[in-house]
Short mmCIF file of C-alpha atoms and ligand atoms in Angstrom, two decimals:
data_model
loop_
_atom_site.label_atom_id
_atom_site.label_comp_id
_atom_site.label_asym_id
_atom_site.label_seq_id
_atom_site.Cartn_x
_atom_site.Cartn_y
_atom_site.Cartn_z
CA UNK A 1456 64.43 -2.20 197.39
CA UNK A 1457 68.19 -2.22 196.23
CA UNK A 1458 70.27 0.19 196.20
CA UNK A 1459 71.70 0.59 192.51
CA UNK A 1460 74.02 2.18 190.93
CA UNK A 1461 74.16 2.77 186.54
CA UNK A 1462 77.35 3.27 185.20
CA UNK A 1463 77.33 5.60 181.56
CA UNK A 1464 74.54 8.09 181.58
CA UNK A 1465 74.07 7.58 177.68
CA UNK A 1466 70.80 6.23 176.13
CA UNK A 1467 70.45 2.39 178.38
CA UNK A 1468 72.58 4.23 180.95
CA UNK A 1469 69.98 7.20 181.93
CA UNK A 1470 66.58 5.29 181.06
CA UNK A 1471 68.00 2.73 183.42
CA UNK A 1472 68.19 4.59 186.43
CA UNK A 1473 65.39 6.79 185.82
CA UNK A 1474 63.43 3.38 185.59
CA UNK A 1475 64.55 1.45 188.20
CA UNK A 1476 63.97 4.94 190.61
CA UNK A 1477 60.99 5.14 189.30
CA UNK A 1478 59.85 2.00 190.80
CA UNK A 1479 61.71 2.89 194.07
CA UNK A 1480 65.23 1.94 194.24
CA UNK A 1481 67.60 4.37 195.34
CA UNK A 1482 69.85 4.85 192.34
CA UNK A 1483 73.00 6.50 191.61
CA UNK A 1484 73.44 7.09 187.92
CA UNK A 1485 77.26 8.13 186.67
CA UNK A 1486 79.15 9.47 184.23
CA UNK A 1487 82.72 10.28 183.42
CA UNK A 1488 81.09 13.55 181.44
CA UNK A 1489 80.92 16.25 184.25
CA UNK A 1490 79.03 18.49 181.70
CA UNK A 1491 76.59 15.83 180.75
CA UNK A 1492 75.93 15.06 184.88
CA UNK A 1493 75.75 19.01 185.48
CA UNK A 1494 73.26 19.21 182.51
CA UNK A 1495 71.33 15.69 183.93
CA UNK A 1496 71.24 17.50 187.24
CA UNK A 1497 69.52 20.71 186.50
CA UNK A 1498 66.68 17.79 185.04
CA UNK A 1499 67.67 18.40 181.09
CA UNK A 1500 68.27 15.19 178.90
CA UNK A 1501 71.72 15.89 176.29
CA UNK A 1502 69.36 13.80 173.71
CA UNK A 1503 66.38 13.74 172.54
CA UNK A 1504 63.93 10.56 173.88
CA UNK A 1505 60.02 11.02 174.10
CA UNK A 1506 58.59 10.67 177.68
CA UNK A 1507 62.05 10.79 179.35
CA UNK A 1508 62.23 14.41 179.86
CA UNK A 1509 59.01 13.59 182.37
CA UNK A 1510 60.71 11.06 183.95
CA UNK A 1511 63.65 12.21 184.81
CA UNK A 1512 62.29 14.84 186.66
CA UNK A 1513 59.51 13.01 188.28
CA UNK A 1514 62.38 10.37 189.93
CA UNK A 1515 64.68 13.68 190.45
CA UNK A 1516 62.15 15.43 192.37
CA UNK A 1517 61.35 12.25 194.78
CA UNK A 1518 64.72 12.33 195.57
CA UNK A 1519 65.66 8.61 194.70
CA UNK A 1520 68.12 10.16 191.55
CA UNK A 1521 70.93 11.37 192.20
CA UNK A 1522 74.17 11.85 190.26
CA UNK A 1523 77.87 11.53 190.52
CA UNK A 1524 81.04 11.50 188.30
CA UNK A 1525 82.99 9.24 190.56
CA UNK A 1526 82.97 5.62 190.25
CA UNK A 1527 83.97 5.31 194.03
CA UNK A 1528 80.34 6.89 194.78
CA UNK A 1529 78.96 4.33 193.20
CA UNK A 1530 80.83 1.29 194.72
CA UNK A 1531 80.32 2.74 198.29
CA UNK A 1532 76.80 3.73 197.36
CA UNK A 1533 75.89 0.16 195.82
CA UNK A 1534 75.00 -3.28 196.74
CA UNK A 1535 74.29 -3.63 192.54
CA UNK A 1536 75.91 -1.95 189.84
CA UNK A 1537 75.05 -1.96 186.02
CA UNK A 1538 77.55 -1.24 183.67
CA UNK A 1539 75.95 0.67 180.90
CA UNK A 1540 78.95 2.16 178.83
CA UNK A 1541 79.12 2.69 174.77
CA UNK A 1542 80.94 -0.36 173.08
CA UNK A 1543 81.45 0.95 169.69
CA UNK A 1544 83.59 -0.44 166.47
CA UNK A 1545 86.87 -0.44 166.62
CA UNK A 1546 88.18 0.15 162.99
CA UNK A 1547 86.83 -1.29 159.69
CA UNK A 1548 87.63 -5.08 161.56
CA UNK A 1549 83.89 -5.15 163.21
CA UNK A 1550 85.76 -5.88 166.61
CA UNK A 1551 84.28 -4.05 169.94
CA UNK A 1552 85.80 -1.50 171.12
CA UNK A 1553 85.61 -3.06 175.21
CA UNK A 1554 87.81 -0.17 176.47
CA UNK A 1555 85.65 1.71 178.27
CA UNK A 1556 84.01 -1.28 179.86
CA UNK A 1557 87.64 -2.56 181.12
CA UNK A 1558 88.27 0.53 182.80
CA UNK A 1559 84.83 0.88 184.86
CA UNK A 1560 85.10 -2.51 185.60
CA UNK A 1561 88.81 -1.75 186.50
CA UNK A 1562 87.55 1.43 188.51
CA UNK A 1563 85.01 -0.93 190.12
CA UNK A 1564 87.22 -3.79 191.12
CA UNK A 1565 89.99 -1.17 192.79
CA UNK A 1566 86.81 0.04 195.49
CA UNK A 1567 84.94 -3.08 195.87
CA UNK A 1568 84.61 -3.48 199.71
CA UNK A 1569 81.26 -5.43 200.57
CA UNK A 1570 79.44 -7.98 198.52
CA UNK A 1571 78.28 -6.25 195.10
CA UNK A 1572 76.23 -7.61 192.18
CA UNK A 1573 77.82 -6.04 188.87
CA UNK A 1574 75.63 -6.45 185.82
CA UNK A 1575 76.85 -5.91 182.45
CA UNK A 1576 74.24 -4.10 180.49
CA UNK A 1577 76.65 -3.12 177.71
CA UNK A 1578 76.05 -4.88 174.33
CA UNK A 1579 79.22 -6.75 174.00
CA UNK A 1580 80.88 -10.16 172.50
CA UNK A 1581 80.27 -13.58 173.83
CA UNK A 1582 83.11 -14.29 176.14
CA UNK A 1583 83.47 -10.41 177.63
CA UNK A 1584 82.30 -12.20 181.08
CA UNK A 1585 85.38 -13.86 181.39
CA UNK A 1586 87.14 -10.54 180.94
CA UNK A 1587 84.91 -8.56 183.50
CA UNK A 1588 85.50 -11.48 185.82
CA UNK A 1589 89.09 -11.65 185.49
CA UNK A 1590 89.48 -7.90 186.28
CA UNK A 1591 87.36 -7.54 189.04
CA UNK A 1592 89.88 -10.62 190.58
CA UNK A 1593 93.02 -9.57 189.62
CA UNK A 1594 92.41 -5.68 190.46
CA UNK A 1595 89.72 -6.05 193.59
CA UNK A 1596 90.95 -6.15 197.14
CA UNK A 1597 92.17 -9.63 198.61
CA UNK A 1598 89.23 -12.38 198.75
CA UNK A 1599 86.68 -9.42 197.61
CA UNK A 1600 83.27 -11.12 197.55
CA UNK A 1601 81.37 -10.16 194.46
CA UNK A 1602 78.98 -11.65 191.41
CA UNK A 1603 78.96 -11.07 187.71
CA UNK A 1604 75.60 -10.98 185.87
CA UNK A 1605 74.49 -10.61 182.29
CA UNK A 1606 71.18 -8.50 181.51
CA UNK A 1607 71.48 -7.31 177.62
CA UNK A 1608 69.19 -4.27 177.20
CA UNK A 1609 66.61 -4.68 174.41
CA UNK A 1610 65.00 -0.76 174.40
CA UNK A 1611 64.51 1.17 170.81
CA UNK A 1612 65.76 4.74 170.94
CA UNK A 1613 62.50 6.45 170.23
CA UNK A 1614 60.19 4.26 172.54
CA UNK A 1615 63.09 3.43 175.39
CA UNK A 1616 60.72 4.38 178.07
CA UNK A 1617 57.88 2.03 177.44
CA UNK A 1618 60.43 -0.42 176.48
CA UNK A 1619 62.14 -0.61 179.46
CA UNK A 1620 58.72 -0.67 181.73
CA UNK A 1621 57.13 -3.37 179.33
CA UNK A 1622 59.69 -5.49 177.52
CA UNK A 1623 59.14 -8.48 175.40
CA UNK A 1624 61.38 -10.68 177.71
CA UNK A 1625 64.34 -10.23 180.61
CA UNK A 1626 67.55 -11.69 179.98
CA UNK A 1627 69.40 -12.49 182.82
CA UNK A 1628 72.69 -14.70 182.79
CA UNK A 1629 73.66 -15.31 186.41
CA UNK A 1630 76.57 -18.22 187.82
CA UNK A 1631 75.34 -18.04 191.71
CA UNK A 1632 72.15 -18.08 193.44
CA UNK A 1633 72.76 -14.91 195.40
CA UNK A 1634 73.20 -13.52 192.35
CA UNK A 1635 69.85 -14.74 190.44
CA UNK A 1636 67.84 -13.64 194.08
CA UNK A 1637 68.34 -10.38 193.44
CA UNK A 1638 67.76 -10.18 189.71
CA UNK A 1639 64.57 -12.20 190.41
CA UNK A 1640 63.88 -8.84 193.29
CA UNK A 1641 65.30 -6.14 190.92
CA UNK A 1642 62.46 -7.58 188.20
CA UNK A 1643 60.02 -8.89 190.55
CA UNK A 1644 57.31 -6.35 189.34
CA UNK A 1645 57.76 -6.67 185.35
CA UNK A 1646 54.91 -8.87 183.69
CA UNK A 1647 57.98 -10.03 180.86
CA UNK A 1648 59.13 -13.56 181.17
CA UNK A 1649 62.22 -13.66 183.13
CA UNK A 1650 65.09 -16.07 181.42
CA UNK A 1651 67.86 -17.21 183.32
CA UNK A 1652 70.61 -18.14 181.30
CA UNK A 1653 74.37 -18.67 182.03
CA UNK A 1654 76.64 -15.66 181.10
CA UNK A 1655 77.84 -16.52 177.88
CA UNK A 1656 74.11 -17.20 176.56
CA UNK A 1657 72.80 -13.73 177.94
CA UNK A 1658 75.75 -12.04 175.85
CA UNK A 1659 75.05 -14.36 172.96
CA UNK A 1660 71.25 -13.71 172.49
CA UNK A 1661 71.59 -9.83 172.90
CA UNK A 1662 74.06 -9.90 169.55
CA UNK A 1663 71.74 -12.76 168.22
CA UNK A 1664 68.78 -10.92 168.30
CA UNK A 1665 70.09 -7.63 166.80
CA UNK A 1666 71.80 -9.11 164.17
CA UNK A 1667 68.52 -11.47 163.28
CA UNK A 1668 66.74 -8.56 163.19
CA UNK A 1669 69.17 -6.69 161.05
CA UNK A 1670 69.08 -9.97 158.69
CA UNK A 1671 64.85 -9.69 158.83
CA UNK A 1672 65.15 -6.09 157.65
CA UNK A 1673 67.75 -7.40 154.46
CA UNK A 1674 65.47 -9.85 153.64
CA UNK A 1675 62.56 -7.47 153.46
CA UNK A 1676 64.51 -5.00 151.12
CA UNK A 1677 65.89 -8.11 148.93
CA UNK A 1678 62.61 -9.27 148.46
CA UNK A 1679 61.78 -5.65 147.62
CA UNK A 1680 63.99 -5.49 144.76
CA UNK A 1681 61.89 -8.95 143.35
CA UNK A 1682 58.54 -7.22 144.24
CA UNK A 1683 60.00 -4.27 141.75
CA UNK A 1684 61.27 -6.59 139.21
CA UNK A 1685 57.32 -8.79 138.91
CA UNK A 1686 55.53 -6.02 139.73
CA UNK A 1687 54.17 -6.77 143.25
CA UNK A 1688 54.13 -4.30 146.06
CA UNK A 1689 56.30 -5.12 149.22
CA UNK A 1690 54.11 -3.66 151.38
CA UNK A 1691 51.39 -6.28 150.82
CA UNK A 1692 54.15 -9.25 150.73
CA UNK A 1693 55.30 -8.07 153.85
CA UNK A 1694 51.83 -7.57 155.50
CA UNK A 1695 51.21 -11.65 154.21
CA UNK A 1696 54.20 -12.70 155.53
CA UNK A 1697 54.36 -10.93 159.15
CA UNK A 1698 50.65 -12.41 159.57
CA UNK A 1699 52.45 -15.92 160.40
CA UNK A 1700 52.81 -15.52 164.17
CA UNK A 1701 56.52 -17.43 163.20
CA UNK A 1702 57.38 -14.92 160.78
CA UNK A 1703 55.48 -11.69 162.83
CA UNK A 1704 55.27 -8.14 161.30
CA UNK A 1705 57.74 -6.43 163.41
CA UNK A 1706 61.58 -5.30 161.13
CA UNK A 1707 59.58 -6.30 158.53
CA UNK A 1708 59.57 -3.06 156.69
CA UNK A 1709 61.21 -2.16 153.25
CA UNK A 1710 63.40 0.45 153.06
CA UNK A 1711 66.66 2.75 152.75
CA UNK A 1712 68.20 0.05 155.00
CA UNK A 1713 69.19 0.17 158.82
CA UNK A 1714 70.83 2.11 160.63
CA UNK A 1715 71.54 3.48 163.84
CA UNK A 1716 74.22 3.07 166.97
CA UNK A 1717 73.03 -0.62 167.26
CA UNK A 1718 73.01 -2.75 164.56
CA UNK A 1719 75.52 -1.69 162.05
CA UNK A 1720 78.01 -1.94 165.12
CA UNK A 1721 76.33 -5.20 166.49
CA UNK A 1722 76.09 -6.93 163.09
CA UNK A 1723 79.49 -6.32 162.36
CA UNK A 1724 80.86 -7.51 166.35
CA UNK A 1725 78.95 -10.63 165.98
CA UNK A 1726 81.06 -11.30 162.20
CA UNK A 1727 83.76 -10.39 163.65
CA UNK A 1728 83.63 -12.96 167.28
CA UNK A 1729 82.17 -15.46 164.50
CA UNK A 1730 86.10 -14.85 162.84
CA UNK A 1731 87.83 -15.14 165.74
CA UNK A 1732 86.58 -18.48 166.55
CA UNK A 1733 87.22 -19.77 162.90
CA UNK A 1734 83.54 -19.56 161.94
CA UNK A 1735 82.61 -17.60 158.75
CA UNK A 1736 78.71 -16.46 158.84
CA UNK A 1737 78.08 -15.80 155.60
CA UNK A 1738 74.15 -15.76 155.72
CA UNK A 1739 74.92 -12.53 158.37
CA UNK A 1740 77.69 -10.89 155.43
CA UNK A 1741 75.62 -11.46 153.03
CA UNK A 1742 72.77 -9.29 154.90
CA UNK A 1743 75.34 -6.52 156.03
CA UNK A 1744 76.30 -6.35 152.45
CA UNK A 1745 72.23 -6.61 150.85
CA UNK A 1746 72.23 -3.10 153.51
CA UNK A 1747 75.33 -1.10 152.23
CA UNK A 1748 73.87 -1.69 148.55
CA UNK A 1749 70.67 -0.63 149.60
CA UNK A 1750 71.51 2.76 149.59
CA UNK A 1751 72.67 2.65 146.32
CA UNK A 1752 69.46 1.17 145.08
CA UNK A 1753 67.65 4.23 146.34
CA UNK A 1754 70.81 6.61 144.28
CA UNK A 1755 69.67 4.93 141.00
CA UNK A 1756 65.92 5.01 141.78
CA UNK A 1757 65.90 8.44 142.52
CA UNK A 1758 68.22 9.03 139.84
CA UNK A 1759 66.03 7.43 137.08
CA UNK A 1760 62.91 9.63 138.69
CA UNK A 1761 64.73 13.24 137.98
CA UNK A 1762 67.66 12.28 135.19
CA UNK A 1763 70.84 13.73 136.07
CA UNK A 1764 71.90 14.91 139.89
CA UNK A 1765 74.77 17.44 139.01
CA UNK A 1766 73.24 20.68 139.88
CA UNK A 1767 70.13 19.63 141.20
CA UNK A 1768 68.33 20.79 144.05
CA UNK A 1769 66.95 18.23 146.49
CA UNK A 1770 64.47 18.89 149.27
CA UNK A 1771 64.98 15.85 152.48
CA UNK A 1772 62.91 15.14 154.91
CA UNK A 1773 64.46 12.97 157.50
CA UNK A 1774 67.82 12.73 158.05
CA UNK A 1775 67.79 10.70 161.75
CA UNK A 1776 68.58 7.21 161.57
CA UNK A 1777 64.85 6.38 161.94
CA UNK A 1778 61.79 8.68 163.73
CA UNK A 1779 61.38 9.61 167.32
CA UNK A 1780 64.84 10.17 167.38
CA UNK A 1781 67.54 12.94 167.32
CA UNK A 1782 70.07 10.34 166.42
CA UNK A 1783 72.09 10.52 163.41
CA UNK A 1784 74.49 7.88 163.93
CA UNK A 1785 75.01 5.67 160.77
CA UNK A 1786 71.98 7.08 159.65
CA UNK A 1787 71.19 5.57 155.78
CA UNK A 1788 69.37 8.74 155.41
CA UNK A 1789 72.58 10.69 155.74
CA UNK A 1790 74.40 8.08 153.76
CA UNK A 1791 72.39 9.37 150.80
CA UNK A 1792 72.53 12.39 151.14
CA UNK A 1793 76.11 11.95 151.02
CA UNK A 1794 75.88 9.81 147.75
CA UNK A 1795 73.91 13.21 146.40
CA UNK A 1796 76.30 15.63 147.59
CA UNK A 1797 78.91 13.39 145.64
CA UNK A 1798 77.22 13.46 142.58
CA UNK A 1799 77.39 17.42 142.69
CA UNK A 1800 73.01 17.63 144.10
CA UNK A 1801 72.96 20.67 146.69
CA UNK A 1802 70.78 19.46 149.49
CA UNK A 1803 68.02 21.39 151.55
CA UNK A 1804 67.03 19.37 154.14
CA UNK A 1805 64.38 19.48 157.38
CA UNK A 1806 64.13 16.67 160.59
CA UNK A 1807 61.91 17.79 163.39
CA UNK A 1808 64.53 16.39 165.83
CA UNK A 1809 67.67 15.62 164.11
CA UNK A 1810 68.51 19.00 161.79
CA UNK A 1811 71.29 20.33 164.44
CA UNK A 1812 73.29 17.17 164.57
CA UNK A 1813 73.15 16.00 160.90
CA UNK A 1814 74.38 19.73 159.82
CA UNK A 1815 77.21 19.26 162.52
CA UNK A 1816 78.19 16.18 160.72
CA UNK A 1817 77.34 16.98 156.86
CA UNK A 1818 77.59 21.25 156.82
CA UNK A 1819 76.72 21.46 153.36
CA UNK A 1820 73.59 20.42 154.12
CA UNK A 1821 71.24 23.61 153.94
CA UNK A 1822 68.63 23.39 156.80
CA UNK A 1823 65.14 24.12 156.53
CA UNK A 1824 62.37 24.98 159.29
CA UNK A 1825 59.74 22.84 157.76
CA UNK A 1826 58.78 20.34 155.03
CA UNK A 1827 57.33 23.45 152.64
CA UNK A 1828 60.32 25.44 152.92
CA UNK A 1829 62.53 22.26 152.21
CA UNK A 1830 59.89 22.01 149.22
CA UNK A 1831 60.29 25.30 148.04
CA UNK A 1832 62.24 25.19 144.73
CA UNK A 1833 63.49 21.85 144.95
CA UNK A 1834 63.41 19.60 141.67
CA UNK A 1835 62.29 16.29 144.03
CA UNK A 1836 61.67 15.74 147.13
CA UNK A 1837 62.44 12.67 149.82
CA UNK A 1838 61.31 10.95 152.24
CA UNK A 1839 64.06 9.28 154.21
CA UNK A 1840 62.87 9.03 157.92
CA UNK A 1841 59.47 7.42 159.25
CA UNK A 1842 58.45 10.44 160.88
CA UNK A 1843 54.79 10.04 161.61
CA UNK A 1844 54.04 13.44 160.56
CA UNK A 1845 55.36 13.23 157.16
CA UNK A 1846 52.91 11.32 155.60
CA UNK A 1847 50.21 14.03 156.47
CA UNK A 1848 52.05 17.08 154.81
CA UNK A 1849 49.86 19.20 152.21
CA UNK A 1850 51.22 17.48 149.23
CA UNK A 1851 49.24 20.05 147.06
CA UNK A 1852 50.96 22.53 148.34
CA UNK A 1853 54.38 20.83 147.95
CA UNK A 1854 53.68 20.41 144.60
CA UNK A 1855 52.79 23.99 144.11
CA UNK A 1856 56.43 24.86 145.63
CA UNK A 1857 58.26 22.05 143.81
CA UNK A 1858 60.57 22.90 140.43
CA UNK A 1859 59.07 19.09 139.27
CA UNK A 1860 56.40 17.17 141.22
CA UNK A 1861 58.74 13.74 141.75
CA UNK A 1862 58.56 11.91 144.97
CA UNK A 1863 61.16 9.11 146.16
CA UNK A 1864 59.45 7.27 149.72
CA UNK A 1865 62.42 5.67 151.13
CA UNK A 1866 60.56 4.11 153.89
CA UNK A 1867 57.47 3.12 151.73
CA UNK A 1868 54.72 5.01 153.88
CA UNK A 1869 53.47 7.95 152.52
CA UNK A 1870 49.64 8.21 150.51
CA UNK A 1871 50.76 6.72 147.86
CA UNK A 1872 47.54 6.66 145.76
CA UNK A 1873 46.56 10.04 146.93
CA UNK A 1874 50.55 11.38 145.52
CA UNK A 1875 49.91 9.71 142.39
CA UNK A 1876 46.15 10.98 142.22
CA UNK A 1877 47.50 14.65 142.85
CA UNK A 1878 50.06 14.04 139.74
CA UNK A 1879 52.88 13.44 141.93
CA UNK A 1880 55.77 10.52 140.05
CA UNK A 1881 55.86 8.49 143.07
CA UNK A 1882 58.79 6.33 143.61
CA UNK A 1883 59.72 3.63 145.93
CA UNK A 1884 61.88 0.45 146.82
CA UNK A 1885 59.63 -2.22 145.79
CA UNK A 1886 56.44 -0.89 144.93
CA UNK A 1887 55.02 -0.98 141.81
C1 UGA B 1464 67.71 -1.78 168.15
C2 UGA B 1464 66.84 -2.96 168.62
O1 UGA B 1464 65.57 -2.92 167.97
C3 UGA B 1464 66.66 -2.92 170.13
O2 UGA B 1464 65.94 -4.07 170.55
C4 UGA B 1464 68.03 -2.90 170.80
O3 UGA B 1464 67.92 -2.81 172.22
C5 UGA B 1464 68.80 -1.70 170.31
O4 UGA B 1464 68.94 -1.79 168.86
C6 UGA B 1464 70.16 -1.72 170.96
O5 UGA B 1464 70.91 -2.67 170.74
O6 UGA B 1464 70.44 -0.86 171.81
P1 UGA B 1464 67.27 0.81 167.66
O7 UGA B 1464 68.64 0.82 167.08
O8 UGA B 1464 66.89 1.88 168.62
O9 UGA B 1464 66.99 -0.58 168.42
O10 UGA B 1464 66.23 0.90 166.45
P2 UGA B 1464 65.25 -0.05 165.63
O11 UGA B 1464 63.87 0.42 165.85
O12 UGA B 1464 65.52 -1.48 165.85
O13 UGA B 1464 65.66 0.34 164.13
C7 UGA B 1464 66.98 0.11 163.63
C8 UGA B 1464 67.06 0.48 162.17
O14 UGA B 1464 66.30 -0.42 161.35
C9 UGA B 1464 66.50 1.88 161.83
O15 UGA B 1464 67.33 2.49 160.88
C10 UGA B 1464 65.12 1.59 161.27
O16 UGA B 1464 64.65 2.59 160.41
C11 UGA B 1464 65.41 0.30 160.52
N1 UGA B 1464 64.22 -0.54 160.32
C12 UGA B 1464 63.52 -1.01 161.38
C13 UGA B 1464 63.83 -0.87 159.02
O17 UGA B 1464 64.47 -0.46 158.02
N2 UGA B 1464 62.73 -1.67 158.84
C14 UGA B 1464 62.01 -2.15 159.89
O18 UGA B 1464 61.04 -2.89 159.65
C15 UGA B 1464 62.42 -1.81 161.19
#
């Protein structure tokens, strides 16, 4: 066992360190946040992520969690570390925001005294190695002996616990053999195929992948707007096309668009280190743009289902950036909304998870305490998060509380011949 330490108790921070205690390291997880440790401490997660509740206080109570605020803990505590801080946009450019990684990595360097492993887990840029490397040089003690490694994190908010335990693959991009010994130990007891790569690659396939699947899900939804044009259902192209083990079914989904903390930021890093280096990638432009226009698709679909907006009442359901998840960030649910609110709609609105944080962000959204009261009055109602339990509601009864009995599934899931057989005007992106 290794002792480890997880720098940034956020989302890949805390599943982390509850993971790798749960399969016996000792592991120090930390976090500038002295509320969020204090909260992590008393064995309550600041988010909400199925199955992690359980394991946090399963590896709290065996005593191989514990928690600190100081960066010095971890150095003295640690022969690895993994740096697991936020990299968000910086600005409209696309460009990482790297700050918060420079000054662990500073904070690192300055109480480096034995041999340490530090592993960037962050999602950032190709070339952010060189960076970490120079830093922990310039800043650590005279002839400090350390090693850099890459492992990108590849967990979905919603399922990040099974991810983590059972990934598709291990990334791992290591420059000594010290270094790629105890990755091979740290992983030793995953059944994933373990890739070593060199550093730049591991950073390069972690913003590869997003952004390909970000460019799967734009494809989808452009071939959506054909399906609605010949009259086809996308659901049934998609289904053909993810049966080819090349193509697969997974981000293969029509809808509102993506969203989420990942890969609006990711797409728009990888454009942006694509600029830098004098490269432009239009195919991945051309997808971030196919996703901002999405939205507005689903504006003028809903908009030809009801007539005009100004004054309307519209009942939500879903305003998370996707289900299993209390996160709202970039959230193309919430970007509709929006688009509503701006054409002078009032908005009632319920999320089993998210409600709390979307009204924090968008107060004029009214919040309901279930689907039927959201129903209640409104003159349409829609669907904007995959929340399994949404395409089970009553939808008799909905009807019975709706002003008109109009439907818009933004994520193309619900009973749709069952809506239509009830008298429902079911509408969709790319379904006839
Ligand atoms: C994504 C990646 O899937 C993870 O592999 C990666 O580790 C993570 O980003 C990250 O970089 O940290 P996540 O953002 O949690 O994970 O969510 P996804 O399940 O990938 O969904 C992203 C967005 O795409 C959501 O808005 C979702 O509703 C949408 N989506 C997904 C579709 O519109 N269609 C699909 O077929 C799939």
């Amino acid at each position: 066992m290794r002792k480890i330490a997880v720098i940034g108790a956020g989302h890949v921070g805390l599943i982390t360190a509850a993971g790798f205690a749960k399969l016996g390291h000792p592991v120090m997880a930390v976090d500038q946040d002295k509320a969020k440790i204090e909260t992590l401490r008393s064995g309550r997660i600041p988010f909400f992520e199925p199955g992690l509740p359980e394991l946090l206080s399963e590896v709290i109570a065996s005593g191989r969690l514990s928690f600190s605020t100081r960066i010095k803990d971890a150095a003295e505590f640690a022969e690895v570390i993994f740096i697991c801080v936020g990299t968000p946009s910086r600005g409209d450019s696309g460009e990482s925001d790297l700050s918060a990684l420079e000054k662990v990595t500073a904070e690192i360097a300055r109480n480096l005294s034995a041999y340490c492993l530090i592993v960037e887990k962050s999602t950032v840029p190709a070339l952010t190695g060189e960076w970490v490397k120079h830093t922990l040089k310039t800043l650590g003690p005279e002839g400090a002996s350390f090693d850099l490694a890459a492992n990108p994190e590849f967990l979905r908010e919603g399922s990040a616990v099974s991810d983590f335990f059972k990934p598709d693959r291990i990334v791992v991009g290591v420059e000594s053999d010290r270094a790629r010994g105890i990755m091979e130990e740290i992983y030793g007891s995953f059944s994933a195929p373990l890739l070593f790569t060199d550093i730049k690659s591991a950073e390069l396939i972690k913003h590869a992948s997003n952004s390909f699947l970000a460019l799967k899900i734009s494809y989808i939804n452009a071939v959506s707007h054909i399906c609605e044009k010949v009259g086809a259902d996308v659901n049934l192209v998609s289904k053909g096309m993810g049966l080819d083990r090349r193509i697969g079914p997974g981000h293969l989904s029509a809808g509102i668009g993506y969203g989420g903390g990942c890969f609006p930021k990711d797409v728009a890093s990888f454009m942006h280190l694509a600029r830098s280096i004098g490269y432009d990638f239009k195919i991945l432009s051309a997808a971030f743009q196919a996703n901002q226009e999405q939205k507005q698709r689903a504006l003028e679909k809903i908009k030809k289902g009801i007539w005009n907006l100004n004054g309307k009442i519209i009942g939500v359901l879903g305003l998370a950036f996707k289900d299993e998840t209390d996160d709202i960030r970039e959230s193309p649910a919430l970007d509709i909304v929006r688009l509503l609110l701006n054409e002078g709609s009032r908005i009632k609105a319920y999320d089993p998870a998210a409600g709390a944080n979307a009204v924090a962000d968008c107060p004029e959204i009214m919040l309901c305490q279930n689907p039927y009261e959201v129903a209640e009055g409104a003159d349409a109602l829609l669907v904007l998060t995959e929340w399994p339990g949404f395409a089970e509601l009553d939808f008799a009864r909905i009807k019975s509380l709706l002003t008109a009995p109009v439907i818009f599934d933004g994520r193309n899931f619900l009973p749709r011949e069952k809506l239509q057989s009830l008298g429902f005007t079911y509408l969709a992106l790319g379904r006839p």
